């Protein structure tokens, strides 16, 4: 048999199963196609351009259009003429109802609007930032988080979220790593699919499911030096094998939309990239939904130096496959002209409109344009006790235990005196993180509150702010101001620490210090946090350090000196309660890092699945040599590697085996391992499965995650975990850009993180 190549195999399977490739596409429904045809046939060119135009909600739709506001008046007129296909940032049952009514009752064809909003990690009940959720490695929890977000958003009139962000992130300087799932394409793909399922469910037309968006196509996470919006230069190999897998999975599993990205990719702005949008997404992967630009990204092609004016930007955008224009007004002003002058073939416009209408039919908007605007649901389904309980559950699953040297954790609830230290410990805003939807400022449970909720009145809890961070919360600019800390809070903190049995010290970054536009060259602890940590440590060894951050923080002194360390990200509405659950042992932590924590920014980009250079280690007899791929001033390894995370119990791995050591291309083998909870409390373990392809037509990473399973084990209990390996597990986009497995030797590895693994060999034969 020849080497397996996916296009052939995939096509063959589809034909065998369904009799037609077409029928397999999750977004293809013949009845809907007929309806789309009939609407399209009625539309004027102006109305078509209108469907491709998305505007930001620019006035309060619950009142009359403000008379004196020319901008609002123009928008209102546009809406009434069918000149807008979608609004973003208009939320609330009443506001969306009014906006929809304006369109449905006044425009000639009454084609309903779609309402888009960035529901990134919750709507009003805020869940952990996506990077934190990825640390849970818990696909069910992540799906549930997206489900709750969809239930709340859809009750407030929103039927489309610009999530999940599936950009692989290897550079913690880039503030948007908080919004993704970290450095690994496999984990990222599982998280992407879980989120899509939670948002869309299997019935997109349901009143409480919302359309998802895979973003940003593509390469946005690889901006040079982690500076947001910066240029991206990556080879095809990395593009196909690292950056694109989550996009491909979303496309093939029925995501409704994709968003392109601000960056240029190898010299072409993503918004004008025909290869990405048409060749790959729409043709090769068969995507039938539509692509939305990012905010103003059509217009920004002028700044890139790609389009000479807005008209040419519109031309570049529509011909390369971007369907809807978010806030560039390029399609609004130029599409009709471009078609009438013959510069743009109407087929491009028709295709884009067809895609938008298709999704409006899938959402059921033509049957009932108002179904999401339900004030009763809005009053009853948002920020409920039940949703908050789920948010707490997901939050506790996202906390990574990095160190527990003296087994100080979990802390006994009868500890007489606990000193809580740190500005972030009492901060009710930071846990909401960036992209907090309609989460209310200052609405999170702080860690201090969480601790007070957890312990009885016989435990004395003291609090000292200690260090200061930015002044004030909740504003974009404030979090970026780092006023000098005069150290006036140090004395109180140190004296509280001296008197306490246990100290819980919180350090990190504020909620708006990571996120879009929040790139930093220095990602260590700001201000005098580390200094205070050292002072506190001098007077009390029993310190549990909690890091709250939207990205991996680089602070080797902290990591090396802290004896008990929890990485608690920005965990959302219930953050404080969830961290307390872990601190006091009501929940045994099981999360694992989705992104390596560097020792130094100079190591960035740093990731576990690197390719070996020609001089990976000193050669024989080279002791002391510098001529190998290393830093002269620090190890190559990160502080904490991808997949790392501890538990309050111990797990033993044994009986690692594979059913055969040689596998034919059309065969499969089973890899099994037994995991035993040999410690003294029940706990969950994320069993991780990696491979390495030893020799290939293009160099393969030293390790690649190919599977994981999160299992619960009582004390003394053992479970056997099985991973199935077939050609697809071993396949990659090879030197000829075909997805295939190449015969040869592979290592199969299982373990508790990407470093501590056991290895077996497998030979793949033709
Ligand atoms: C971001 C997108 C977001 C859009 C709409 C842009 O600045 O890059 O991810 O969906 O704004 O808010």
XYZ file of C-alpha atoms and ligand atoms in Angstrom:
778
model
C 0.000 0.000 0.000
C 1.193 3.514 -0.731
C 1.769 6.130 1.905
C -1.551 7.339 3.159
C -2.385 10.870 2.230
C -5.376 12.502 3.836
C -7.062 14.177 0.869
C -7.467 10.839 -0.864
C -8.376 8.895 2.253
C -10.726 11.560 3.510
C -12.529 11.874 0.200
C -12.841 8.132 -0.171
C -14.310 7.733 3.304
C -16.825 10.478 2.684
C -17.952 8.952 -0.573
C -18.273 5.514 1.004
C -20.203 6.759 3.976
C -22.516 9.248 2.366
C -22.451 8.759 -1.339
C -21.402 12.377 -1.755
C -18.668 14.598 -0.415
C -21.063 17.549 -0.422
C -23.559 15.966 1.954
C -20.903 15.522 4.637
C -20.254 19.175 5.178
C -21.714 20.090 8.585
C -23.055 23.411 7.289
C -24.591 22.078 4.119
C -28.316 21.627 4.200
C -30.177 21.437 0.916
C -33.324 23.150 2.168
C -31.280 26.047 3.462
C -29.418 26.284 0.159
C -32.709 26.633 -1.698
C -33.854 29.375 0.638
C -30.543 31.180 0.265
C -30.935 31.024 -3.522
C -34.385 32.487 -3.371
C -33.351 35.404 -1.138
C -30.221 36.092 -3.171
C -32.301 36.265 -6.336
C -34.355 39.110 -4.884
C -31.423 41.259 -3.793
C -30.092 44.405 -5.420
C -26.352 44.948 -5.545
C -26.658 47.573 -2.798
C -28.502 45.137 -0.569
C -25.833 42.540 -1.180
C -23.104 44.965 -0.162
C -25.169 45.783 2.921
C -25.189 42.170 4.063
C -21.405 42.221 4.054
C -21.175 45.275 6.233
C -20.807 45.067 10.001
C -20.960 48.084 12.264
C -20.282 48.712 15.895
C -23.381 49.609 17.913
C -22.917 53.335 18.106
C -25.819 54.576 20.137
C -28.123 53.345 22.825
C -30.731 51.397 20.901
C -33.150 51.487 23.766
C -33.851 55.182 23.195
C -34.545 57.225 20.097
C -31.649 57.840 17.718
C -29.954 60.939 19.155
C -30.915 63.911 16.977
C -27.679 65.794 17.214
C -25.495 62.790 16.512
C -24.797 62.754 12.808
C -22.941 59.480 13.037
C -25.864 57.744 14.715
C -28.297 59.262 12.225
C -26.265 57.936 9.306
C -26.081 54.495 10.864
C -29.806 54.460 11.516
C -30.493 55.364 7.900
C -28.138 52.611 6.763
C -29.860 50.045 8.957
C -33.259 51.037 7.608
C -32.038 50.669 4.024
C -30.632 47.203 4.514
C -27.111 48.622 4.435
C -25.916 46.654 7.463
C -25.822 42.873 7.830
C -24.578 42.665 11.396
C -23.953 44.775 14.471
C -21.320 44.176 17.077
C -21.307 45.238 20.691
C -25.074 45.777 20.850
C -26.260 43.618 23.724
C -29.362 43.342 25.865
C -32.770 41.935 24.963
C -34.343 45.351 24.514
C -31.504 46.953 22.558
C -31.166 44.020 20.155
C -34.948 43.900 19.738
C -35.076 47.587 18.817
C -32.152 47.348 16.416
C -33.611 44.258 14.768
C -36.982 45.930 14.443
C -35.435 48.920 12.719
C -34.045 46.603 10.068
C -36.823 44.060 9.740
C -39.623 46.613 9.591
C -37.964 49.215 7.425
C -35.615 47.562 4.964
C -37.054 46.302 1.682
C -36.294 42.632 2.265
C -36.251 42.670 6.064
C -33.187 40.425 6.276
C -32.429 40.119 9.989
C -29.197 41.252 11.602
C -26.761 38.996 13.408
C -25.524 40.405 16.703
C -21.865 39.744 17.393
C -19.989 40.232 20.647
C -16.702 39.100 22.161
C -17.960 36.427 24.539
C -14.489 35.134 25.295
C -14.694 33.596 28.765
C -18.209 34.205 29.882
C -20.885 36.830 29.274
C -21.698 38.176 32.722
C -20.743 35.179 34.826
C -17.055 35.314 34.066
C -15.047 32.107 33.730
C -11.269 31.700 33.837
C -9.388 33.305 30.976
C -9.065 30.811 28.116
C -5.372 30.134 28.844
C -6.343 29.148 32.390
C -9.175 26.945 31.177
C -6.719 25.200 28.868
C -4.659 24.405 31.972
C -7.566 22.264 33.170
C -7.054 19.894 30.212
C -10.685 19.208 30.918
C -12.665 19.266 27.713
C -15.995 18.743 29.477
C -15.414 21.662 31.819
C -14.329 23.900 28.969
C -17.363 22.956 26.909
C -19.575 23.686 29.875
C -17.984 27.080 30.352
C -18.752 27.994 26.737
C -22.266 26.581 27.132
C -23.035 28.827 30.089
C -21.574 31.784 28.197
C -23.842 30.991 25.249
C -26.919 30.646 27.440
C -26.267 34.033 29.019
C -25.251 35.830 25.814
C -28.199 34.476 23.852
C -30.553 35.618 26.608
C -29.180 39.123 26.039
C -29.789 39.090 22.310
C -26.318 38.013 21.196
C -26.206 35.202 18.648
C -22.594 35.273 17.550
C -19.374 35.273 19.550
C -15.923 36.116 18.256
C -14.437 33.100 20.006
C -12.630 30.772 20.349
C -9.313 32.422 19.699
C -7.195 29.500 18.562
C -3.880 31.226 17.940
C -1.034 29.068 19.204
C 1.110 31.166 21.555
C 4.807 30.630 22.178
C 5.615 34.130 23.269
C 4.385 35.330 26.655
C 5.333 38.901 25.808
C 2.284 38.907 23.544
C -0.573 40.024 25.787
C -3.129 37.955 23.921
C -1.743 34.618 25.046
C -4.369 34.965 27.793
C -7.049 34.507 25.171
C -5.709 31.315 23.627
C -4.904 27.785 24.760
C -1.137 28.026 24.924
C 1.701 26.570 22.939
C 0.435 23.244 21.692
C -1.651 22.632 18.558
C -3.173 19.376 19.821
C -4.314 20.724 23.185
C -5.395 23.907 21.386
C -7.487 21.880 18.977
C -9.241 19.962 21.752
C -10.006 23.220 23.550
C -11.197 24.854 20.332
C -13.599 22.023 19.586
C -14.909 21.941 23.154
C -15.595 25.674 23.066
C -17.221 25.506 19.655
C -19.483 22.727 20.863
C -20.412 24.674 23.977
C -21.305 27.771 21.982
C -22.985 26.219 18.971
C -24.226 22.861 20.339
C -25.362 20.451 17.662
C -28.331 22.710 16.907
C -27.271 26.178 15.904
C -30.892 27.203 15.449
C -31.673 26.695 19.118
C -32.633 29.875 20.986
C -29.737 29.426 23.382
C -26.889 28.462 21.104
C -24.695 31.044 19.449
C -22.431 30.951 16.440
C -18.705 30.604 17.144
C -15.725 32.171 15.366
C -12.331 30.585 14.942
C -9.826 33.413 15.059
C -7.419 34.856 13.942
C -6.579 33.397 10.535
C -3.621 33.212 10.673
C -0.328 33.484 12.448
C -1.358 36.291 14.786
C 0.234 34.519 17.767
C 3.592 34.553 15.981
C 3.959 38.338 15.749
C 7.640 39.258 15.793
C 8.966 39.884 19.305
C 5.482 39.372 20.698
C 4.541 42.928 19.791
C 0.851 42.986 19.012
C -0.180 43.442 15.369
C 3.443 43.043 14.303
C 4.599 41.298 11.169
C 4.667 37.485 11.001
C 7.181 35.422 9.086
C 6.714 31.691 9.375
C 7.488 28.887 6.989
C 4.877 26.572 5.518
C 5.968 23.766 7.798
C 5.159 25.675 10.981
C 2.072 27.197 9.448
C 0.593 23.848 8.463
C 1.685 21.788 11.452
C 1.574 24.207 14.365
C -0.589 27.216 13.554
C -3.370 25.837 11.397
C -4.484 22.530 12.976
C -7.086 24.104 15.302
C -8.512 26.119 12.387
C -8.718 23.036 10.226
C -10.500 21.096 12.960
C -13.031 23.876 13.503
C -13.684 24.178 9.774
C -14.268 20.469 9.407
C -16.533 20.311 12.437
C -18.950 23.028 11.467
C -17.841 26.289 13.035
C -20.007 29.092 11.636
C -17.383 31.758 11.044
C -13.697 32.593 11.026
C -12.051 35.941 11.621
C -8.896 36.876 9.802
C -6.039 38.641 11.504
C -4.369 42.027 11.684
C -0.892 40.766 10.840
C 0.717 40.184 7.521
C 1.850 36.634 6.941
C 5.070 36.441 4.981
C 4.354 39.773 3.348
C 0.648 39.446 2.593
C -1.879 40.959 5.029
C -3.964 38.049 6.298
C -7.070 39.969 5.312
C -5.979 39.884 1.686
C -4.508 36.402 1.686
C -6.093 34.242 -0.999
C -4.135 31.155 -0.024
C -5.392 31.219 3.567
C -8.964 32.236 2.908
C -9.833 30.667 -0.405
C -7.385 27.888 -1.150
C -7.059 26.408 2.310
C -10.152 27.329 4.229
C -12.859 27.396 1.614
C -11.520 24.963 -0.970
C -9.282 22.423 0.765
C -11.157 22.300 4.054
C -14.608 22.832 2.558
C -15.636 25.635 4.940
C -19.171 26.813 4.120
C -19.647 29.530 6.727
C -18.269 33.039 6.332
C -15.134 34.998 7.154
C -15.297 38.294 9.014
C -12.417 40.749 8.930
C -10.917 41.880 12.192
C -11.734 45.387 13.386
C -10.667 47.715 10.592
C -8.306 45.146 9.103
C -9.467 45.816 5.543
C -8.632 49.497 5.903
C -5.354 48.633 7.618
C -4.088 47.023 4.436
C -3.369 50.612 3.370
C -1.062 51.060 6.389
C 0.620 47.781 5.594
C 1.493 49.232 2.210
C -0.505 46.600 0.380
C -3.591 48.473 -0.826
C -3.199 52.004 -2.139
C -6.590 53.200 -0.928
C -9.789 51.960 0.660
C -11.252 51.002 -2.682
C -8.321 48.789 -3.501
C -8.446 47.385 0.023
C -12.074 46.402 -0.609
C -11.005 44.813 -3.874
C -8.170 42.885 -2.243
C -10.406 41.767 0.558
C -13.423 40.515 -1.357
C -11.415 38.793 -4.068
C -9.148 37.036 -1.581
C -12.121 35.609 0.265
C -12.979 37.843 3.228
C -16.768 37.948 3.333
C -17.800 40.545 5.923
C -16.219 43.882 6.738
C -15.932 44.781 10.430
C -15.697 48.534 10.811
C -13.618 49.454 7.768
C -16.565 50.756 5.719
C -14.666 49.504 2.711
C -17.474 47.332 1.381
C -20.049 49.949 2.302
C -18.393 52.618 0.207
C -16.779 50.685 -2.598
C -18.280 47.302 -3.326
C -21.087 48.541 -5.534
C -18.705 50.687 -7.610
C -16.184 47.911 -7.912
C -18.809 45.551 -9.316
C -20.446 48.122 -11.570
C -17.114 49.118 -13.060
C -16.349 45.477 -13.756
C -13.290 45.426 -11.475
C -14.827 42.862 -9.157
C -16.775 39.971 -10.581
C -20.238 39.788 -9.012
C -19.558 36.118 -8.313
C -17.292 37.150 -5.410
C -20.019 39.251 -3.862
C -22.669 36.615 -4.428
C -20.502 33.976 -2.827
C -19.903 36.119 0.247
C -23.589 37.042 0.594
C -24.588 33.433 0.132
C -22.351 32.477 3.036
C -23.769 35.177 5.300
C -27.366 34.296 4.440
C -26.607 30.618 4.940
C -25.531 31.282 8.500
C -28.548 33.502 9.164
C -30.748 30.603 8.080
C -28.788 28.171 10.241
C -29.361 30.447 13.214
C -33.078 30.404 12.459
C -33.211 34.181 12.173
C -35.516 34.178 9.161
C -38.072 32.172 11.154
C -37.914 34.468 14.148
C -35.558 37.455 14.060
C -36.408 38.296 17.669
C -35.929 34.936 19.297
C -32.766 35.956 21.153
C -34.276 39.167 22.460
C -36.293 37.826 25.342
C -36.458 39.998 28.436
C -37.768 37.205 30.628
C -34.866 34.956 29.790
C -32.533 37.863 30.202
C -33.872 38.475 33.702
C -33.693 34.819 34.720
C -30.814 33.195 32.900
C -27.888 35.518 33.529
C -25.512 35.438 36.486
C -27.494 32.722 38.208
C -26.359 30.768 41.248
C -26.068 27.723 39.037
C -23.809 29.504 36.545
C -21.629 30.842 39.312
C -21.288 27.352 40.760
C -20.132 26.081 37.365
C -17.700 28.995 37.089
C -16.241 28.042 40.467
C -15.884 24.448 39.388
C -14.091 25.346 36.150
C -11.908 27.840 38.016
C -10.656 25.335 40.567
C -9.849 22.904 37.744
C -7.659 25.574 36.133
C -5.293 26.154 39.073
C -1.818 24.680 38.652
C 0.124 23.495 41.692
C 3.757 24.185 40.824
C 5.414 23.529 44.163
C 4.522 22.007 47.505
C 7.927 21.269 48.983
C 7.079 21.090 52.648
C 3.547 19.892 52.091
C 2.274 23.104 53.540
C -0.666 22.645 51.221
C -3.477 21.957 51.749
C -3.758 24.339 54.671
C -5.724 23.118 57.646
C -8.966 24.997 58.250
C -8.110 25.061 61.931
C -4.908 27.046 61.444
C -5.232 29.695 64.168
C -3.853 32.670 62.277
C -3.544 33.255 58.546
C -1.930 36.379 57.101
C -3.146 37.298 53.630
C -0.779 39.651 51.854
C -0.827 41.504 48.578
C -2.797 44.087 46.692
C -4.062 41.388 44.330
C -5.427 39.317 47.238
C -8.193 41.817 47.887
C -8.639 42.856 44.271
C -12.189 42.201 43.097
C -11.503 43.257 39.541
C -8.294 41.586 38.422
C -9.712 38.036 38.528
C -12.123 39.011 35.750
C -9.134 39.334 33.417
C -9.290 40.975 30.049
C -12.103 40.370 27.538
C -14.588 40.155 30.378
C -17.753 40.510 28.288
C -20.445 42.195 30.335
C -18.839 41.162 33.610
C -19.205 44.039 36.044
C -16.062 45.755 37.276
C -15.166 44.836 40.855
C -17.610 41.925 40.832
C -15.265 38.962 41.355
C -14.882 37.147 44.655
C -11.429 38.241 45.819
C -9.071 35.709 47.296
C -9.388 37.410 50.666
C -13.165 36.942 50.517
C -12.728 33.362 49.353
C -10.499 32.588 52.335
C -12.915 34.227 54.739
C -15.770 32.212 53.229
C -13.808 28.994 53.635
C -12.615 29.186 57.230
C -14.665 29.353 60.398
C -14.835 32.332 62.745
C -12.238 30.767 65.042
C -9.545 31.323 62.404
C -8.037 34.785 62.509
C -7.414 36.157 59.009
C -5.363 39.347 58.728
C -4.866 41.324 55.568
C -2.171 43.720 54.431
C -1.997 45.206 50.960
C 1.805 45.210 51.128
C 2.797 46.383 47.665
C 0.887 48.643 45.324
C 0.188 48.119 41.658
C -1.697 50.361 39.280
C -4.079 52.779 40.867
C -7.712 52.127 40.262
C -9.134 49.305 38.295
C -11.198 48.561 35.298
C -9.796 51.022 32.830
C -7.567 50.088 29.937
C -4.960 52.731 30.602
C -4.797 52.440 34.367
C -3.465 48.926 34.356
C -0.547 50.104 32.296
C 0.495 52.766 34.775
C 2.907 51.434 37.298
C 3.293 54.183 39.878
C 6.278 53.969 42.149
C 5.592 51.994 45.269
C 6.924 53.937 48.267
C 7.045 50.764 50.329
C 4.712 52.218 52.947
C 2.733 48.982 53.061
C 5.738 46.763 53.721
C 5.868 47.059 57.509
C 2.285 45.979 58.056
C 2.718 43.058 55.714
C 5.901 41.888 57.398
C 4.521 42.236 60.898
C 1.333 40.358 59.963
C 3.492 37.654 58.436
C 5.633 37.405 61.551
C 2.612 36.784 63.737
C 0.833 34.313 61.476
C 0.969 30.538 61.353
C 0.610 30.562 57.589
C 1.059 33.355 55.061
C -0.817 33.456 51.790
C 0.869 35.947 49.518
C -0.572 36.922 46.158
C 1.574 38.363 43.388
C 1.122 38.783 39.657
C -0.374 41.161 37.188
C -3.616 43.064 37.051
C -6.573 41.970 35.009
C -6.016 44.405 32.180
C -2.267 44.065 32.042
C -2.580 41.215 29.554
C -4.878 41.043 26.547
C -5.030 42.862 23.237
C -2.502 45.664 22.889
C -0.788 44.579 26.136
C 2.569 43.395 24.823
C 5.464 43.823 27.230
C 9.223 43.375 26.870
C 9.478 42.713 30.581
C 7.104 40.090 31.903
C 8.474 39.848 35.404
C 6.516 40.982 38.472
C 5.925 44.717 38.302
C 6.759 47.134 41.058
C 8.181 45.861 44.339
C 6.311 42.592 44.657
C 9.398 40.402 44.654
C 11.139 42.585 47.202
C 8.202 42.257 49.551
C 8.031 38.511 48.991
C 11.650 38.221 50.155
C 11.011 40.358 53.238
C 8.018 38.259 54.161
C 9.943 35.061 53.634
C 12.591 36.248 56.078
C 10.074 36.282 58.909
C 7.917 33.285 58.033
C 8.782 30.137 56.090
C 5.219 29.011 55.851
C 4.287 30.986 52.789
C 1.961 29.859 50.079
C 2.501 32.028 47.022
C -0.357 32.491 44.605
C 0.395 33.946 41.182
C -2.496 35.712 39.442
C -1.646 36.501 35.856
C -2.858 36.408 32.290
C 0.371 34.947 30.977
C 3.458 33.077 32.154
C 5.323 35.463 34.447
C 9.111 35.298 34.334
C 10.498 35.532 37.857
C 13.121 32.869 38.591
C 13.851 34.122 42.091
C 10.243 33.699 43.051
C 9.959 30.230 41.550
C 13.200 29.069 43.091
C 12.606 30.471 46.560
C 8.908 29.869 47.046
C 8.245 26.553 48.710
C 4.507 26.373 47.947
C 3.324 27.844 44.704
C -0.018 27.978 42.944
C -0.488 29.452 39.483
C -3.977 30.882 39.606
C -4.230 33.019 36.435
C -7.272 35.282 36.198
C -10.037 32.920 37.188
C -13.219 34.930 36.792
C -16.216 35.731 38.969
C -15.636 32.942 41.499
C -11.839 33.196 41.597
C -11.455 33.677 45.347
C -13.707 30.776 46.258
C -12.014 28.495 43.739
C -8.514 29.304 44.983
C -9.689 28.753 48.553
C -11.063 25.345 47.486
C -7.522 24.415 46.473
C -5.726 26.116 49.375
C -7.774 24.262 51.980
C -7.929 20.934 50.157
C -11.626 20.914 49.288
C -10.346 20.324 45.808
C -7.125 18.524 44.906
C -5.461 20.469 42.065
C -4.901 18.626 38.802
C -4.194 21.323 36.207
C -1.127 21.297 33.984
C 0.601 24.196 32.270
C -0.626 24.792 28.714
C 2.346 27.076 28.119
C 5.918 26.755 29.366
C 7.085 29.351 31.886
C 10.443 30.737 30.706
C 13.382 31.378 32.993
C 14.104 34.574 31.132
C 12.520 36.605 28.335
C 15.707 36.015 26.377
C 14.632 32.378 25.894
C 11.427 33.377 24.130
C 10.007 31.871 21.988
C 10.225 28.772 24.134
C 8.136 25.634 23.754
C 8.461 21.934 24.429
C 7.844 20.760 20.855
C 10.915 22.305 19.267
C 12.901 20.758 16.438
C 16.377 19.515 17.157
C 19.127 21.632 15.690
C 22.228 19.999 14.174
C 24.109 20.592 17.414
C 21.541 19.820 20.094
C 24.081 18.758 22.767
C 27.872 18.774 23.139
C 29.399 15.970 21.103
C 31.548 13.163 22.581
C 34.696 14.593 24.064
C 33.295 18.089 23.793
C 33.022 18.660 27.539
C 33.154 22.363 28.125
C 32.550 23.137 24.468
C 30.431 26.104 23.577
C 29.764 24.964 20.032
C 26.326 23.557 20.498
C 22.881 25.130 20.521
C 22.784 26.657 23.952
C 22.746 29.879 25.891
C 26.021 30.582 27.626
C 24.289 32.121 30.594
C 21.407 29.780 31.379
C 19.947 26.385 30.551
C 17.853 25.886 27.431
C 15.016 24.458 29.469
C 12.161 26.584 30.770
C 11.450 27.189 34.441
C 8.368 24.985 34.169
C 7.629 23.009 31.078
C 4.431 22.437 29.142
C 2.209 19.861 30.791
C 3.707 20.363 34.251
C 1.534 20.438 37.348
C 1.423 18.654 40.710
C -1.271 17.176 42.907
C -1.725 16.681 46.657
C -1.375 12.986 45.957
C 1.185 10.861 44.077
C 0.683 8.916 40.871
C 2.702 5.896 39.791
C 2.927 4.931 36.130
C 3.502 1.262 35.308
C 2.930 -1.472 32.706
C 3.494 0.835 29.779
C 3.032 -1.285 26.694
C 2.105 -1.281 23.055
C 0.224 -4.127 21.380
C 2.805 -4.421 18.561
C 6.157 -2.856 17.844
C 5.570 -2.787 14.128
C 2.501 -1.279 12.561
C 1.345 -1.308 8.963
C -0.007 1.885 7.445
C -3.609 0.668 7.490
C -3.339 -0.896 10.938
C -3.545 0.472 14.447
C -1.924 -0.297 17.787
C -3.003 0.290 21.356
C -0.735 1.980 23.823
C -1.647 1.315 27.436
C -0.370 2.464 30.773
C -1.551 1.839 34.291
C -1.712 4.762 36.674
C -2.063 4.268 40.404
C -2.897 6.807 43.066
C -0.229 5.882 45.595
C -0.777 8.884 47.829
C -3.165 9.594 50.610
C -5.948 11.607 48.986
C -8.163 11.119 45.962
C -7.139 13.067 42.907
C -7.215 13.515 39.175
C -4.286 13.004 36.848
C -3.874 14.162 33.262
C -2.167 11.253 31.535
C -0.277 12.674 28.563
C 0.699 10.860 25.391
C 3.452 12.114 23.098
C 5.198 10.838 19.977
C 8.420 11.518 18.162
C 9.001 10.763 14.507
C 12.729 9.986 14.309
C 13.447 10.738 10.659
C 11.146 12.415 8.197
C 11.067 14.411 4.976
C 10.861 17.516 7.174
C 12.265 17.515 10.706
C 9.732 16.589 13.357
C 9.576 18.007 16.893
C 11.416 16.216 19.700
C 7.992 15.523 21.187
C 4.415 16.127 20.092
C 1.311 15.738 22.208
C -1.081 13.307 20.534
C -3.513 12.433 23.272
C -4.410 12.920 26.915
C -6.928 11.632 29.373
C -7.927 13.108 32.681
C -8.733 10.374 35.173
C -10.025 10.388 38.736
C -8.388 7.959 41.160
C -9.305 7.194 44.742
C -6.450 6.436 47.136
C -4.860 3.148 46.171
C -6.925 2.909 42.997
C -5.377 2.058 39.597
C -6.711 2.631 36.114
C -5.447 1.600 32.738
C -5.483 4.273 30.082
C -5.408 3.395 26.397
C -4.384 5.518 23.426
C -5.039 4.298 19.903
C -2.309 4.936 17.365
C -3.066 4.807 13.643
C -1.478 6.472 10.624
C -3.233 9.743 11.376
C -1.696 9.887 14.849
C 1.716 9.724 13.205
C 0.932 11.950 10.241
C 1.968 15.534 9.574
C 2.147 17.974 6.712
C 5.314 16.635 5.139
C 7.901 18.347 2.965
C 5.540 18.104 -0.016
C 2.768 19.726 2.096
C 0.665 16.570 1.993
C -0.801 15.263 5.240
C 0.672 11.803 5.552
C 2.546 9.391 7.763
C 6.013 8.427 6.649
C 7.319 4.941 7.397
C 10.078 4.637 9.952
C 10.769 4.632 13.659
C 8.660 6.490 16.192
C 8.911 6.902 19.937
C 5.712 6.615 21.928
C 5.811 8.367 25.276
C 3.471 8.664 28.222
C 3.872 10.609 31.400
C 2.713 13.187 33.850
C 4.195 16.141 31.927
C 6.084 16.710 28.696
C 9.409 16.050 30.369
C 8.821 13.067 32.667
C 7.870 10.331 30.260
C 8.421 6.648 29.621
C 9.271 5.635 26.078
C 8.591 2.707 23.740
C 9.491 2.329 20.098
C 7.175 1.659 17.180
C 8.054 1.048 13.572
C 5.610 2.160 10.918
C 5.871 0.111 7.741
C 4.292 0.562 4.312
C -9.874 41.899 18.079
C -10.831 40.787 17.766
C -12.202 41.148 18.293
C -12.627 42.440 17.628
C -14.029 42.880 18.005
C -10.390 43.231 17.614
O -9.597 44.277 18.067
O -8.623 41.604 17.486
O -10.380 39.578 18.312
O -13.110 40.117 18.054
O -11.717 43.445 18.002
O -14.111 43.342 19.278
